[in-house]
Short mmCIF file of C-alpha atoms in Angstrom, two decimals:
data_model
loop_
_atom_site.label_atom_id
_atom_site.label_comp_id
_atom_site.label_asym_id
_atom_site.label_seq_id
_atom_site.Cartn_x
_atom_site.Cartn_y
_atom_site.Cartn_z
CA MET A 17 16.20 -25.20 42.22
CA PRO A 18 15.87 -21.43 41.70
CA SER A 19 18.35 -21.55 38.80
CA MET A 20 16.40 -24.39 37.18
CA ARG A 21 13.21 -22.28 37.32
CA ALA A 22 14.97 -19.20 36.04
CA ARG A 23 16.12 -20.90 32.85
CA PRO A 24 12.57 -21.39 31.33
CA THR A 25 11.77 -17.81 32.28
CA ARG A 26 14.84 -16.52 30.44
CA ILE A 27 13.96 -18.65 27.41
CA VAL A 28 10.47 -17.16 27.34
CA LEU A 29 11.81 -13.61 27.67
CA VAL A 30 14.35 -14.19 24.90
CA ALA A 31 11.61 -15.61 22.66
CA LEU A 32 9.37 -12.62 23.34
CA LEU A 33 12.23 -10.27 22.55
CA VAL A 34 12.89 -12.08 19.24
CA VAL A 35 9.20 -11.93 18.33
CA ALA A 36 9.07 -8.22 19.18
CA ALA A 37 12.22 -7.55 17.10
CA LEU A 38 10.78 -9.43 14.14
CA ALA A 39 7.52 -7.52 14.39
CA LEU A 40 9.42 -4.24 14.51
CA ILE A 41 11.47 -5.18 11.44
CA ALA A 42 8.30 -6.16 9.55
CA ALA A 43 6.60 -2.87 10.53
CA VAL A 44 9.63 -0.84 9.37
CA ALA A 45 9.75 -2.83 6.10
CA VAL A 46 6.11 -2.00 5.41
CA ALA A 47 6.20 1.64 6.56
CA ALA A 48 9.54 2.66 5.02
CA PRO A 49 8.50 2.53 1.36
CA ILE A 50 5.37 4.53 2.13
CA LEU A 51 7.24 7.22 4.04
CA LEU A 52 10.20 7.41 1.72
CA HIS A 53 8.32 7.24 -1.59
CA ARG A 54 9.10 10.12 -3.91
CA SER A 55 6.56 11.20 -6.56
CA ALA A 56 7.53 10.34 -10.10
CA GLY A 57 5.46 13.28 -11.47
CA GLY A 58 2.29 13.29 -13.51
CA SER A 59 0.88 10.78 -15.96
CA GLY A 60 0.90 13.31 -18.87
CA GLN A 61 -2.67 12.47 -19.72
CA GLU A 62 -5.00 15.10 -21.07
CA VAL A 63 -8.43 13.77 -19.97
CA PRO A 64 -10.53 13.13 -23.10
CA SER A 65 -13.29 15.71 -23.57
CA SER A 66 -15.69 13.00 -24.70
CA THR A 67 -16.14 9.31 -23.90
CA VAL A 68 -13.62 7.00 -25.57
CA SER A 69 -12.77 3.36 -25.01
CA GLU A 70 -9.02 3.86 -24.97
CA THR A 71 -6.52 6.49 -23.89
CA SER A 72 -2.72 6.72 -23.77
CA ALA A 73 -0.21 9.10 -22.32
CA ARG A 74 3.53 9.38 -21.64
CA GLY A 75 4.20 10.04 -18.00
CA ALA A 76 6.95 12.06 -16.38
CA ASP A 77 8.73 8.75 -15.75
CA GLY A 78 8.94 8.10 -19.53
CA ARG A 79 6.42 5.26 -19.47
CA VAL A 80 3.58 5.21 -22.02
CA ARG A 81 0.46 4.14 -20.18
CA THR A 82 -2.59 2.83 -22.08
CA LEU A 83 -5.99 2.20 -20.54
CA THR A 84 -8.80 0.50 -22.39
CA ALA A 85 -12.37 -0.49 -21.57
CA SER A 86 -14.26 -3.34 -23.26
CA ASP A 87 -17.37 -5.48 -22.87
CA GLU A 88 -18.49 -8.76 -24.37
CA ASP A 89 -19.16 -6.96 -27.74
CA GLY A 90 -15.77 -5.26 -27.99
CA PRO A 91 -14.80 -1.64 -27.14
CA ALA A 92 -17.15 -0.44 -24.40
CA ASP A 93 -19.55 2.41 -25.07
CA LEU A 94 -18.71 4.52 -22.03
CA GLY A 95 -21.22 7.15 -23.01
CA SER A 96 -24.08 4.87 -22.01
CA ILE A 97 -23.24 3.08 -18.74
CA GLU A 98 -25.70 1.56 -16.33
CA ALA A 99 -25.25 0.19 -12.80
CA GLY A 100 -24.53 -3.53 -12.73
CA GLN A 101 -22.92 -3.56 -16.17
CA GLU A 102 -19.57 -5.36 -16.34
CA ILE A 103 -16.70 -3.55 -18.00
CA ARG A 104 -13.22 -5.04 -18.48
CA ILE A 105 -10.38 -2.64 -17.81
CA ASP A 106 -6.95 -3.38 -19.30
CA GLY A 107 -3.82 -1.38 -18.78
CA THR A 108 -0.30 -1.54 -20.08
CA GLY A 109 2.82 0.56 -19.37
CA PHE A 110 2.07 1.06 -15.71
CA ASP A 111 4.83 0.99 -13.10
CA ALA A 112 4.37 -2.36 -11.36
CA GLY A 113 6.38 -1.04 -8.43
CA ILE A 114 3.38 1.20 -7.52
CA GLY A 115 0.05 -0.43 -6.68
CA ILE A 116 -3.08 1.10 -8.11
CA TYR A 117 -6.73 1.38 -7.31
CA VAL A 118 -9.18 1.05 -10.22
CA ALA A 119 -12.63 2.56 -9.66
CA VAL A 120 -15.22 5.00 -10.85
CA CYS A 121 -14.10 8.41 -9.62
CA ALA A 122 -14.82 12.08 -10.08
CA VAL A 123 -12.67 13.77 -12.72
CA PRO A 124 -10.58 16.37 -10.84
CA GLU A 125 -11.48 19.97 -11.69
CA THR A 126 -7.81 20.92 -11.90
CA ALA A 127 -5.26 19.04 -13.92
CA GLY A 128 -2.73 17.15 -11.75
CA GLU A 129 -5.10 16.71 -8.81
CA LYS A 130 -5.97 13.30 -7.41
CA PRO A 131 -9.13 11.68 -8.92
CA GLY A 132 -11.88 11.39 -6.36
CA PRO A 133 -14.03 10.87 -4.51
CA CYS A 134 -14.69 7.43 -5.85
CA LEU A 135 -17.54 4.92 -5.91
CA GLY A 136 -17.30 1.28 -5.05
CA GLY A 137 -15.56 1.48 -1.76
CA ILE A 138 -13.00 -1.03 -0.44
CA PRO A 139 -13.52 -4.45 -2.08
CA GLU A 140 -15.43 -6.70 0.30
CA GLY A 141 -13.04 -9.02 2.13
CA ALA A 142 -9.94 -6.97 1.36
CA GLU A 143 -9.23 -6.49 5.09
CA SER A 144 -8.99 -10.22 5.66
CA GLY A 145 -7.38 -11.11 2.36
CA ASP A 146 -10.49 -13.10 1.23
CA VAL A 147 -11.84 -11.05 -1.66
CA ASP A 148 -14.61 -12.29 -3.98
CA THR A 149 -13.39 -11.08 -7.39
CA SER A 150 -16.52 -12.23 -9.26
CA ARG A 151 -18.36 -8.95 -8.81
CA LEU A 152 -16.03 -6.06 -8.02
CA THR A 153 -17.11 -2.40 -8.10
CA SER A 154 -13.51 -1.36 -7.44
CA ALA A 155 -10.20 -3.17 -7.68
CA TRP A 156 -6.74 -3.04 -6.14
CA VAL A 157 -3.73 -4.16 -8.20
CA THR A 158 -0.37 -4.59 -6.54
CA ASP A 159 2.73 -6.80 -6.63
CA ASP A 160 3.99 -5.46 -3.26
CA TRP A 161 4.81 -8.46 -1.06
CA ALA A 162 3.39 -6.77 2.05
CA TRP A 163 -0.03 -6.04 0.47
CA ARG A 164 -0.70 -8.43 -2.35
CA GLY A 165 -2.40 -10.93 -0.06
CA PHE A 166 -5.10 -8.33 0.55
CA ALA A 167 -5.41 -6.98 -3.01
CA THR A 168 -7.85 -8.14 -5.64
CA HIS A 169 -5.33 -8.49 -8.47
CA ARG A 170 -1.61 -8.60 -9.29
CA TYR A 171 -0.01 -7.21 -12.40
CA THR A 172 -0.27 -9.78 -15.13
CA ASP A 173 3.17 -8.84 -16.50
CA ALA A 174 5.30 -6.71 -14.25
CA ASP A 175 7.81 -5.82 -16.94
CA ALA A 176 5.11 -4.61 -19.34
CA GLY A 177 3.18 -3.00 -16.47
CA SER A 178 -0.01 -4.74 -17.57
CA PHE A 179 -3.15 -5.59 -15.66
CA SER A 180 -6.71 -6.72 -16.37
CA VAL A 181 -9.72 -6.33 -14.08
CA ALA A 182 -13.46 -6.73 -14.52
CA LEU A 183 -15.51 -4.03 -12.82
CA THR A 184 -19.25 -4.12 -12.12
CA MET A 185 -20.38 -0.57 -12.50
CA PRO A 186 -21.59 0.79 -9.15
CA ASP A 187 -24.66 2.85 -8.53
CA PRO A 188 -23.99 6.34 -9.91
CA SER A 189 -24.59 8.06 -6.60
CA GLY A 190 -23.09 7.40 -3.15
CA GLU A 191 -20.05 7.81 -0.96
CA GLY A 192 -19.89 11.58 -1.47
CA LEU A 193 -20.15 11.40 -5.27
CA ASP A 194 -23.07 11.78 -7.63
CA CYS A 195 -22.14 10.95 -11.22
CA TRP A 196 -25.48 12.46 -12.34
CA GLN A 197 -24.12 15.82 -11.30
CA ALA A 198 -20.32 15.41 -11.47
CA ARG A 199 -18.14 14.33 -14.31
CA CYS A 200 -16.96 10.80 -13.64
CA ALA A 201 -14.48 8.41 -15.17
CA ILE A 202 -13.10 4.94 -14.80
CA ALA A 203 -9.83 5.82 -13.13
CA THR A 204 -6.53 4.36 -12.05
CA ARG A 205 -4.55 6.04 -9.28
CA ALA A 206 -1.67 5.05 -6.98
CA ASP A 207 -2.73 3.13 -3.89
CA HIS A 208 -2.15 4.12 -0.28
CA THR A 209 1.56 3.30 -0.47
CA ALA A 210 2.11 6.20 -2.84
CA SER A 211 -1.11 8.18 -2.53
CA ALA A 212 0.54 11.57 -3.40
CA ASP A 213 2.05 10.24 -6.66
CA ARG A 214 0.01 11.19 -9.75
CA VAL A 215 2.08 9.27 -12.29
CA GLN A 216 -0.38 6.30 -12.45
CA ASP A 217 -3.46 8.51 -12.89
CA MET A 218 -5.38 7.61 -16.07
CA LEU A 219 -9.03 8.37 -16.70
CA LEU A 220 -11.68 7.17 -19.16
CA PRO A 221 -14.70 9.45 -18.81
CA ILE A 222 -18.10 7.75 -18.51
CA VAL A 223 -21.75 8.83 -18.63
CA TYR A 224 -24.51 6.91 -16.84
CA ARG A 225 -27.79 6.47 -18.71
#
């Protein structure tokens, strides 16, 4: 009888060990790319001195990234933005192997620094993977298998590095940033899996009215 009782116990222990091993493997698979990621360099962009609806730059990785902003009438007038306005942001030439955040951020004072702080916060529902994309003040684009279930968008064409998101312009002040006082831009930057990598940084300056 004791041996009969021991068998189910061993089965449970083995099952628990298997589950723990699988969880460890998954954790390593998620953490390793973050810890081992090496910066590809800068985006090569010279931030426009005025507001424009399109900008392009060749990055240190050889990719030519283009970022454009439009509204229902065509190219967006980023020199006269108001909260609640919807702007469509399209990009091409980005590295689809690196996820990006798209948001309104402070233009860094020194070239090569990370854009920020940013408005819009984490998209509502991102933590649970249930994001309402109908009214986003910030967006997260990634094709990474470990994170795409939580992101708002995937790249529309990974080979071309293209994406398209619609942003609802947030209030100009909040979350440590006041766009009435600081110079702000619609920005792309690498997500948390490559946060020190500046190669995906592209900015379209904006002015709130």
